[in-house]
CSV table of C-alpha atoms in Angstrom, one decimal:
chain,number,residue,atom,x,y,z
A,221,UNK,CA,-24.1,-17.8,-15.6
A,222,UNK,CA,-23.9,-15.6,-12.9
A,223,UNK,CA,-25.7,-17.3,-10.8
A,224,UNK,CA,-23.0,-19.9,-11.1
A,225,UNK,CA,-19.6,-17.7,-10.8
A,226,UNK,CA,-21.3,-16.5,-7.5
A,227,UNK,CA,-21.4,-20.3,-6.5
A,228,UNK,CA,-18.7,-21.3,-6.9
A,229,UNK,CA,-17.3,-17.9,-5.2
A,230,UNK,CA,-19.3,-18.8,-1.9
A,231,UNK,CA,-18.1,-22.5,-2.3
A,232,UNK,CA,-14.3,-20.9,-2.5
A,233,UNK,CA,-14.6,-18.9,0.9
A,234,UNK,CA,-16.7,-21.7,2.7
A,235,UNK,CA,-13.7,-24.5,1.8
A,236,UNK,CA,-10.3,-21.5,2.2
A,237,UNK,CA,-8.3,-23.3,5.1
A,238,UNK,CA,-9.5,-22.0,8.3
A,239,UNK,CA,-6.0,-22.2,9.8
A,240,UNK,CA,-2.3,-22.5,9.0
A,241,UNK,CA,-1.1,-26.0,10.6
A,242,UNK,CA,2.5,-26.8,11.4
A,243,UNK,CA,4.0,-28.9,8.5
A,244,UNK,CA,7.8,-30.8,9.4
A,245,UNK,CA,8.1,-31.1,5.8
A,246,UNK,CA,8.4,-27.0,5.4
A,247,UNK,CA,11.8,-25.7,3.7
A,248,UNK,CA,11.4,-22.2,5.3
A,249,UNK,CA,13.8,-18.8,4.6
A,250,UNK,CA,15.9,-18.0,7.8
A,251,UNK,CA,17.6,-14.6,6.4
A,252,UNK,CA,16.6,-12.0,8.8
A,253,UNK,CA,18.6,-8.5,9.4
A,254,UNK,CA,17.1,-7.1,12.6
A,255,UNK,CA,15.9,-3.8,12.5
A,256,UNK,CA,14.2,-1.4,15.1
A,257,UNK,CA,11.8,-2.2,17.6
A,258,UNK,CA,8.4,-1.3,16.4
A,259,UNK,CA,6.4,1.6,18.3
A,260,UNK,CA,2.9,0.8,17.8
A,261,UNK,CA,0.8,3.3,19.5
A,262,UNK,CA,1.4,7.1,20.1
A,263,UNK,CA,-1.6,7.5,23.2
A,264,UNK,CA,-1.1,8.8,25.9
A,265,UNK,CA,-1.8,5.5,28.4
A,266,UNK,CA,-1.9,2.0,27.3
A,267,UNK,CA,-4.9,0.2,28.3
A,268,UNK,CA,-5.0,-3.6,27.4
A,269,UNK,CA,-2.4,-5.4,26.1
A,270,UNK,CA,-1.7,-9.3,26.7
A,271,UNK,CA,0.9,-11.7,27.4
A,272,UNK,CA,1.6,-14.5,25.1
A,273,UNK,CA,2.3,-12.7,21.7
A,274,UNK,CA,6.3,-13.1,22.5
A,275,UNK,CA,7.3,-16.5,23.6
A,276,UNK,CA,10.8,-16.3,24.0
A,277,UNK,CA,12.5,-12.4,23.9
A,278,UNK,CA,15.5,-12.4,22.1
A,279,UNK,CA,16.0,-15.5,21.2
A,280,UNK,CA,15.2,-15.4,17.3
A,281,UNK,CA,17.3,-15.1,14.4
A,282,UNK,CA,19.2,-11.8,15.3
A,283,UNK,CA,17.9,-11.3,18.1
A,284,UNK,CA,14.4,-11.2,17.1
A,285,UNK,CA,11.2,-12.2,19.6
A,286,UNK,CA,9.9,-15.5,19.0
A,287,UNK,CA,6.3,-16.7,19.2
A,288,UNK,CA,6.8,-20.5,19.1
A,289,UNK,CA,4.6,-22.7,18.3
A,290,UNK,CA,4.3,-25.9,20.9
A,291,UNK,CA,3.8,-28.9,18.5
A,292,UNK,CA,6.6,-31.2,19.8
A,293,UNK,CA,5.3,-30.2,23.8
A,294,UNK,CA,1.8,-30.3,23.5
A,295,UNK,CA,0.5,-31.6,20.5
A,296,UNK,CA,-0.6,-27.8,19.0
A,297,UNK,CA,-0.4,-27.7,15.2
A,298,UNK,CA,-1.8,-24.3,14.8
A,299,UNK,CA,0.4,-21.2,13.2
A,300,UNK,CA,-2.3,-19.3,12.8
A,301,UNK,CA,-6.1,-18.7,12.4
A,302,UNK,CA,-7.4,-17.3,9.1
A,303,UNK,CA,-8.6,-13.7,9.5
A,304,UNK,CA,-8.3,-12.6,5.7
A,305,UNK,CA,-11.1,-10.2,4.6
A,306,UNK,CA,-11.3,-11.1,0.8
A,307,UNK,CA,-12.0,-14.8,2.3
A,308,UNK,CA,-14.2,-13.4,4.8
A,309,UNK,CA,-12.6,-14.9,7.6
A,310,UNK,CA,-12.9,-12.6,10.9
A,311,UNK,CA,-11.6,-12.8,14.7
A,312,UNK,CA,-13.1,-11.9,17.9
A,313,UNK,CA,-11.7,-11.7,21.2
A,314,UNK,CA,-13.3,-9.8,24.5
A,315,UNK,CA,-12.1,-7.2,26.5
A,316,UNK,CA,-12.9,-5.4,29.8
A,317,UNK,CA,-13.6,-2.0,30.0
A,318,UNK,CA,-12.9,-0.6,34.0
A,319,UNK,CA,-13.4,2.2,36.3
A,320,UNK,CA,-14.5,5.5,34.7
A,321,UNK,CA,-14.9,4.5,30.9
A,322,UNK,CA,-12.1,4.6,28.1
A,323,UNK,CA,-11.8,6.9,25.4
A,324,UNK,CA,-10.2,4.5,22.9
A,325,UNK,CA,-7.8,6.4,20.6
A,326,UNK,CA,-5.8,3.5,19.0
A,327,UNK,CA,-6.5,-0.7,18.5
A,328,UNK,CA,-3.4,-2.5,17.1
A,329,UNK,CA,-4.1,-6.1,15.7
A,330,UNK,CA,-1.5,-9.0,14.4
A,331,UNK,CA,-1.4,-11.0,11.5
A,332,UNK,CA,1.4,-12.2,9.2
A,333,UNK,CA,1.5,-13.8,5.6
A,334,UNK,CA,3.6,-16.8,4.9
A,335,UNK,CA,7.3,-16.2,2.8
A,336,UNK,CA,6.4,-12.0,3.6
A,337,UNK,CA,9.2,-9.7,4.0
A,338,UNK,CA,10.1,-7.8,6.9
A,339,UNK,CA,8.5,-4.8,5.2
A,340,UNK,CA,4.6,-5.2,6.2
A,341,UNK,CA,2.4,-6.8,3.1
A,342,UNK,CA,-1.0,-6.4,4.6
A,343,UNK,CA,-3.1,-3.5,3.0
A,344,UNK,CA,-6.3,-3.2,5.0
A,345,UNK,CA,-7.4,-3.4,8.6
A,346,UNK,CA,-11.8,-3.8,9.3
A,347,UNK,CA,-13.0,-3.8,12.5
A,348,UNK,CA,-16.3,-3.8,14.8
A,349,UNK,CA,-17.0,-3.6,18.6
A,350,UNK,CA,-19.5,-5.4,20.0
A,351,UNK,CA,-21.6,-5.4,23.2
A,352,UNK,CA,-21.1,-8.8,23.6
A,353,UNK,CA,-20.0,-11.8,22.2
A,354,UNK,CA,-20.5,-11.7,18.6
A,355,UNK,CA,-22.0,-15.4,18.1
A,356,UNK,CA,-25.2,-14.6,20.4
A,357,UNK,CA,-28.1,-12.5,18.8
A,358,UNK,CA,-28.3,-10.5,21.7
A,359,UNK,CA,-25.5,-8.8,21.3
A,360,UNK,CA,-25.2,-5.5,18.6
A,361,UNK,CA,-22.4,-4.2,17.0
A,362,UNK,CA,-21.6,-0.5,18.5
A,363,UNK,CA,-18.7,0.8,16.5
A,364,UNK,CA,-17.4,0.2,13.0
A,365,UNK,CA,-18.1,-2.2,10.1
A,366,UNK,CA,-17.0,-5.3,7.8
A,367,UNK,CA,-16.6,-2.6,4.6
A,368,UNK,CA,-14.3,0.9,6.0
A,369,UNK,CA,-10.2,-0.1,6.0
A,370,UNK,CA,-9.4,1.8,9.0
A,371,UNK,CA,-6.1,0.4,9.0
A,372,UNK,CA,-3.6,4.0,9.1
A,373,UNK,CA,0.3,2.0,9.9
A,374,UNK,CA,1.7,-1.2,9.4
A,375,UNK,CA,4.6,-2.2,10.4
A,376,UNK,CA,7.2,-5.6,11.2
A,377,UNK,CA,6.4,-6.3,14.9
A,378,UNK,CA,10.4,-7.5,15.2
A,379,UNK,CA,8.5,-10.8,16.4
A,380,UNK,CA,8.8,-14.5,14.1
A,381,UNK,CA,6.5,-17.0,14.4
A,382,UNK,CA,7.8,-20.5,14.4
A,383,UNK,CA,7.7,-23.9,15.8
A,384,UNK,CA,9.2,-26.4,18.3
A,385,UNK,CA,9.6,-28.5,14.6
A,386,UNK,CA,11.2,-25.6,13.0
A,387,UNK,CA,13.0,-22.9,15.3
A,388,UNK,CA,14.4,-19.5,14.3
A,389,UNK,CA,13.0,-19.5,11.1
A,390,UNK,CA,11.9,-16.1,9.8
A,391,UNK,CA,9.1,-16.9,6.7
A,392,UNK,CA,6.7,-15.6,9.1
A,393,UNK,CA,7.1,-12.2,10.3
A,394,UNK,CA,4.5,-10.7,12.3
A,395,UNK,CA,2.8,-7.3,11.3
A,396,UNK,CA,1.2,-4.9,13.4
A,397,UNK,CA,-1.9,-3.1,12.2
A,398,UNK,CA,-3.2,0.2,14.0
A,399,UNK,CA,-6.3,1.7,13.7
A,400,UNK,CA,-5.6,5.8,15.2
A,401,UNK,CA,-7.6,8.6,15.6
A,402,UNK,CA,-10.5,6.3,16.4
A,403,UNK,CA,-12.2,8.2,19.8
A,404,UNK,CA,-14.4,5.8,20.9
A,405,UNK,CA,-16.1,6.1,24.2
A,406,UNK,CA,-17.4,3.0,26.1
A,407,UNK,CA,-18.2,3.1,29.4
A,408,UNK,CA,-17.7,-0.2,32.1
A,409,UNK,CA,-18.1,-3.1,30.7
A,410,UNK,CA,-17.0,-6.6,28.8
A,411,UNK,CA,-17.0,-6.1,24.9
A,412,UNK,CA,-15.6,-7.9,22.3
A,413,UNK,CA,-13.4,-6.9,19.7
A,414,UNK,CA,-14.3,-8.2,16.1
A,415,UNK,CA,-11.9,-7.8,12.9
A,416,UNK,CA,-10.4,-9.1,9.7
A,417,UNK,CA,-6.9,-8.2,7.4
A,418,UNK,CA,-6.2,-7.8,4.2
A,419,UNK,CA,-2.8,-8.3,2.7
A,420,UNK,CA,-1.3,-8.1,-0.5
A,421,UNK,CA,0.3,-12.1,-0.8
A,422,UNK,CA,-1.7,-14.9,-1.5
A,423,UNK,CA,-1.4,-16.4,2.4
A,424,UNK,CA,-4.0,-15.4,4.7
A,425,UNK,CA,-3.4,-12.9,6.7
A,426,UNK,CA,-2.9,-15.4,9.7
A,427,UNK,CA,-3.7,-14.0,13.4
A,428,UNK,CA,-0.7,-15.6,15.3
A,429,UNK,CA,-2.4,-17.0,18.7
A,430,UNK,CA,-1.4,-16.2,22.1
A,431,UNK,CA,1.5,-18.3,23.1
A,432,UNK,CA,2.5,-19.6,27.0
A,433,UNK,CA,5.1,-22.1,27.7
A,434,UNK,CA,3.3,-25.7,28.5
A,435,UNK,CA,-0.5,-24.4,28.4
A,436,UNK,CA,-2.1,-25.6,25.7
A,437,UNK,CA,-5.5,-23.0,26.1
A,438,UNK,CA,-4.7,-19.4,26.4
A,439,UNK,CA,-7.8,-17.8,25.9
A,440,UNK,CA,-11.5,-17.7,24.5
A,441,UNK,CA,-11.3,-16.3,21.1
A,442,UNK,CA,-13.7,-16.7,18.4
A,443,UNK,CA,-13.5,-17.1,14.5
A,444,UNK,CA,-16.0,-16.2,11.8
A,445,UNK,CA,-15.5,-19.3,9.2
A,446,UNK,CA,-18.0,-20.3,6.7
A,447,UNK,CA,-20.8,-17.9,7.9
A,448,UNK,CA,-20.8,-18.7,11.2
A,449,UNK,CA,-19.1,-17.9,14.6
A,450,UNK,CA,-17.4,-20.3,17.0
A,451,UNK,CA,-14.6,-20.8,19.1
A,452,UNK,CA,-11.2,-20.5,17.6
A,453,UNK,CA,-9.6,-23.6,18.8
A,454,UNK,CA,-5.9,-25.4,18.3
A,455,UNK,CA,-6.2,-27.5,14.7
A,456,UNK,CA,-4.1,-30.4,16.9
A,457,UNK,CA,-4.8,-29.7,20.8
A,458,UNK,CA,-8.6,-28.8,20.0
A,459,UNK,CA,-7.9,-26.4,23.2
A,460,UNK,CA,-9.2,-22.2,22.4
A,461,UNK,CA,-6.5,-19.9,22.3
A,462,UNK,CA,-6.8,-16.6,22.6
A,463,UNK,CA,-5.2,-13.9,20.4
A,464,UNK,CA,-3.4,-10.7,21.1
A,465,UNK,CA,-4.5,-7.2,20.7
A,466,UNK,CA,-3.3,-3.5,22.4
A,467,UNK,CA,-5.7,-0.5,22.9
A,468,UNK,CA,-4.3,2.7,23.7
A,469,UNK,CA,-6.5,5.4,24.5
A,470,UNK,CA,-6.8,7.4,27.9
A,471,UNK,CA,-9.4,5.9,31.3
A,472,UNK,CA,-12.3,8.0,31.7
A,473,UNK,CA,-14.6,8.1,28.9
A,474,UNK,CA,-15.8,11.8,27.3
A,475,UNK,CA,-19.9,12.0,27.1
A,476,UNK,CA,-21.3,11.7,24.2
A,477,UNK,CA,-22.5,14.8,22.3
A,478,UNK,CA,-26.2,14.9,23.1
A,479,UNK,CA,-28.6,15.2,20.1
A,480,UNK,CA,-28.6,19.1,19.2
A,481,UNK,CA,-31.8,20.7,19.4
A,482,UNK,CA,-33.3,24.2,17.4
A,483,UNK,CA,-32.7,27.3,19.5
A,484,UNK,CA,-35.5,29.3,20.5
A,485,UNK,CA,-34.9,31.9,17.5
A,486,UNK,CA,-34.2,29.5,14.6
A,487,UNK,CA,-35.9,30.7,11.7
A,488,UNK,CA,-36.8,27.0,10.7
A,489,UNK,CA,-38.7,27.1,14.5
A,490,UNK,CA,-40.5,30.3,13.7
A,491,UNK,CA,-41.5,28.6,10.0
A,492,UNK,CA,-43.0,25.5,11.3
A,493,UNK,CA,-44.6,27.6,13.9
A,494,UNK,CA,-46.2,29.9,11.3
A,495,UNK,CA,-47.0,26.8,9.4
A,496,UNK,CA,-48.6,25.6,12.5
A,497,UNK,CA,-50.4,28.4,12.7
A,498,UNK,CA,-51.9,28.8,9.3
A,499,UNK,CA,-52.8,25.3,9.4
A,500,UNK,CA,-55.0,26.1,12.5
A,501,UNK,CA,-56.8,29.0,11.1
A,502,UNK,CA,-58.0,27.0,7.9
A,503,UNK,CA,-59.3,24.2,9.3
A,504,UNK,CA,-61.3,27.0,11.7
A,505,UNK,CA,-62.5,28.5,8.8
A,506,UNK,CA,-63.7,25.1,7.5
A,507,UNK,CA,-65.4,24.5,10.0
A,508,UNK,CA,-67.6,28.0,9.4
């Protein structure tokens, strides 16, 4: 009996829709009272952030940011990309580490959940960082999990996410999830980013692509769906996208603290040498 439950649990996540698609037949909520900007990190120096998460400034229902969705344009039919943990659905996108090293102090993700309120419904925020991309088996994970929620503030990005189809609508609000305190040190290099959300309403969490006026590919962005990586790629364009992310933290990365070794007049130092010792002199005296 088990045996089956766990079946068709596996069968559940392997079939749960890899990505929201734009539907014309949608009656969506436009009721929106704008409220502050949101101030996602607190380090001292922001250092990666992308363009594409705000598609038009301003222009939403009260004066909201807009990421729009290009479906009439281009063909695109993708709201969103399934990163929900309990389906374990999960997102990757790279970044580049410069000059000196980072000390990464804060990673802010996005996601929204269809017909949410303004006031943030997701509960959990998981994430790795990898060495390289995560669909090659040469490349390890260096920091975090799939298991620890190191999500600590969530909060209404003042951004919508709508269509060409269906402008200024407002049933899909865009969260912000930030992971603080996280001190992470990575010298030069290209990493990748790996993570999954979890929300409190039944729909997704959604990771909102990147969005730029008439390009349908805006990036190289990976999805964990049904086991397996691969590129995360438009439902209607079949072009990747890429997906946004900002890391805070300051440039020039801290050593690591070097494994601590006994001091000379440690007690447990003078033990094993005694029991070094003693050892010695019986197996002389064994040999008498």
């Amino acid at each position: 009996m088990l045996a089956v439950v766990a079946s068709m649990a596996l069968s559940t996540v392997a079939m749960a829709q890899s990505h929201e698609t734009y539907n014309p037949a949608e009656t969506p909520n436009n009721t929106y009272v704008p409220g502050a900007p949101l101030q996602v990190l607190g380090s001292p120096s922001l250092l990666d952030t992308r363009p594409g998460l705000v598609t038009l400034p301003g222009a939403g229902a009260g004066g909201a940011d807009v990421s729009r969705l290009q479906n009439a344009s281009l063909g695109m039919t993708t709201l969103g990309g399934n990163v929900s943990f309990s389906a374990s659905f999960r997102m990757a996108e790279d970044f580049v580490v410069t000059g000196s090293g980072w000390t990464v102090n804060d990673i802010t993700v996005y996601a929204y959940q269809t017909n949410s309120p303004t006031t943030s419904s997701l509960t959990g925020l998981y994430l790795q960082i990898w060495d390289g991309d995560p669909s090659l088996a040469t490349s390890n994970v260096i920091f975090g999990d799939t298991t620890t929620n190191v999500m600590t503030s969530t909060a209404f990005s003042n951004i919508f996410r709508d269509s060409e189809g269906t402008p200024d609508v407002t049933n899909r609000p865009i969260m912000a999830a930030t992971a603080a305190g996280l001190n992470i040190n990575l010298p030069a290099g290209t990493y990748w980013l790996d993570w999954s959300v979890a929300g409190s309403l039944a729909s997704g969490p959604w990771a909102p692509p990147l969005t730029t006026v008439g390009q349908a590919t805006t990036g190289n962005a990976m999805q964990f769906a049904s086991g397996v990586w691969g590129p995360f790629n438009d439902s209607g364009s079949a072009t990747q996208q890429g997906l946004p992310m900002t890391i805070g933290g300051t440039v020039g990365g801290v050593p690591l603290e070097p494994a601590r070794e006994l001091p000379v007049n440690s007690n447990w130092l003078l033990l094993a040498l005694l029991g070094g010792l003693l050892g010695i002199g019986a197996l002389a005296m064994n040999r008498r």
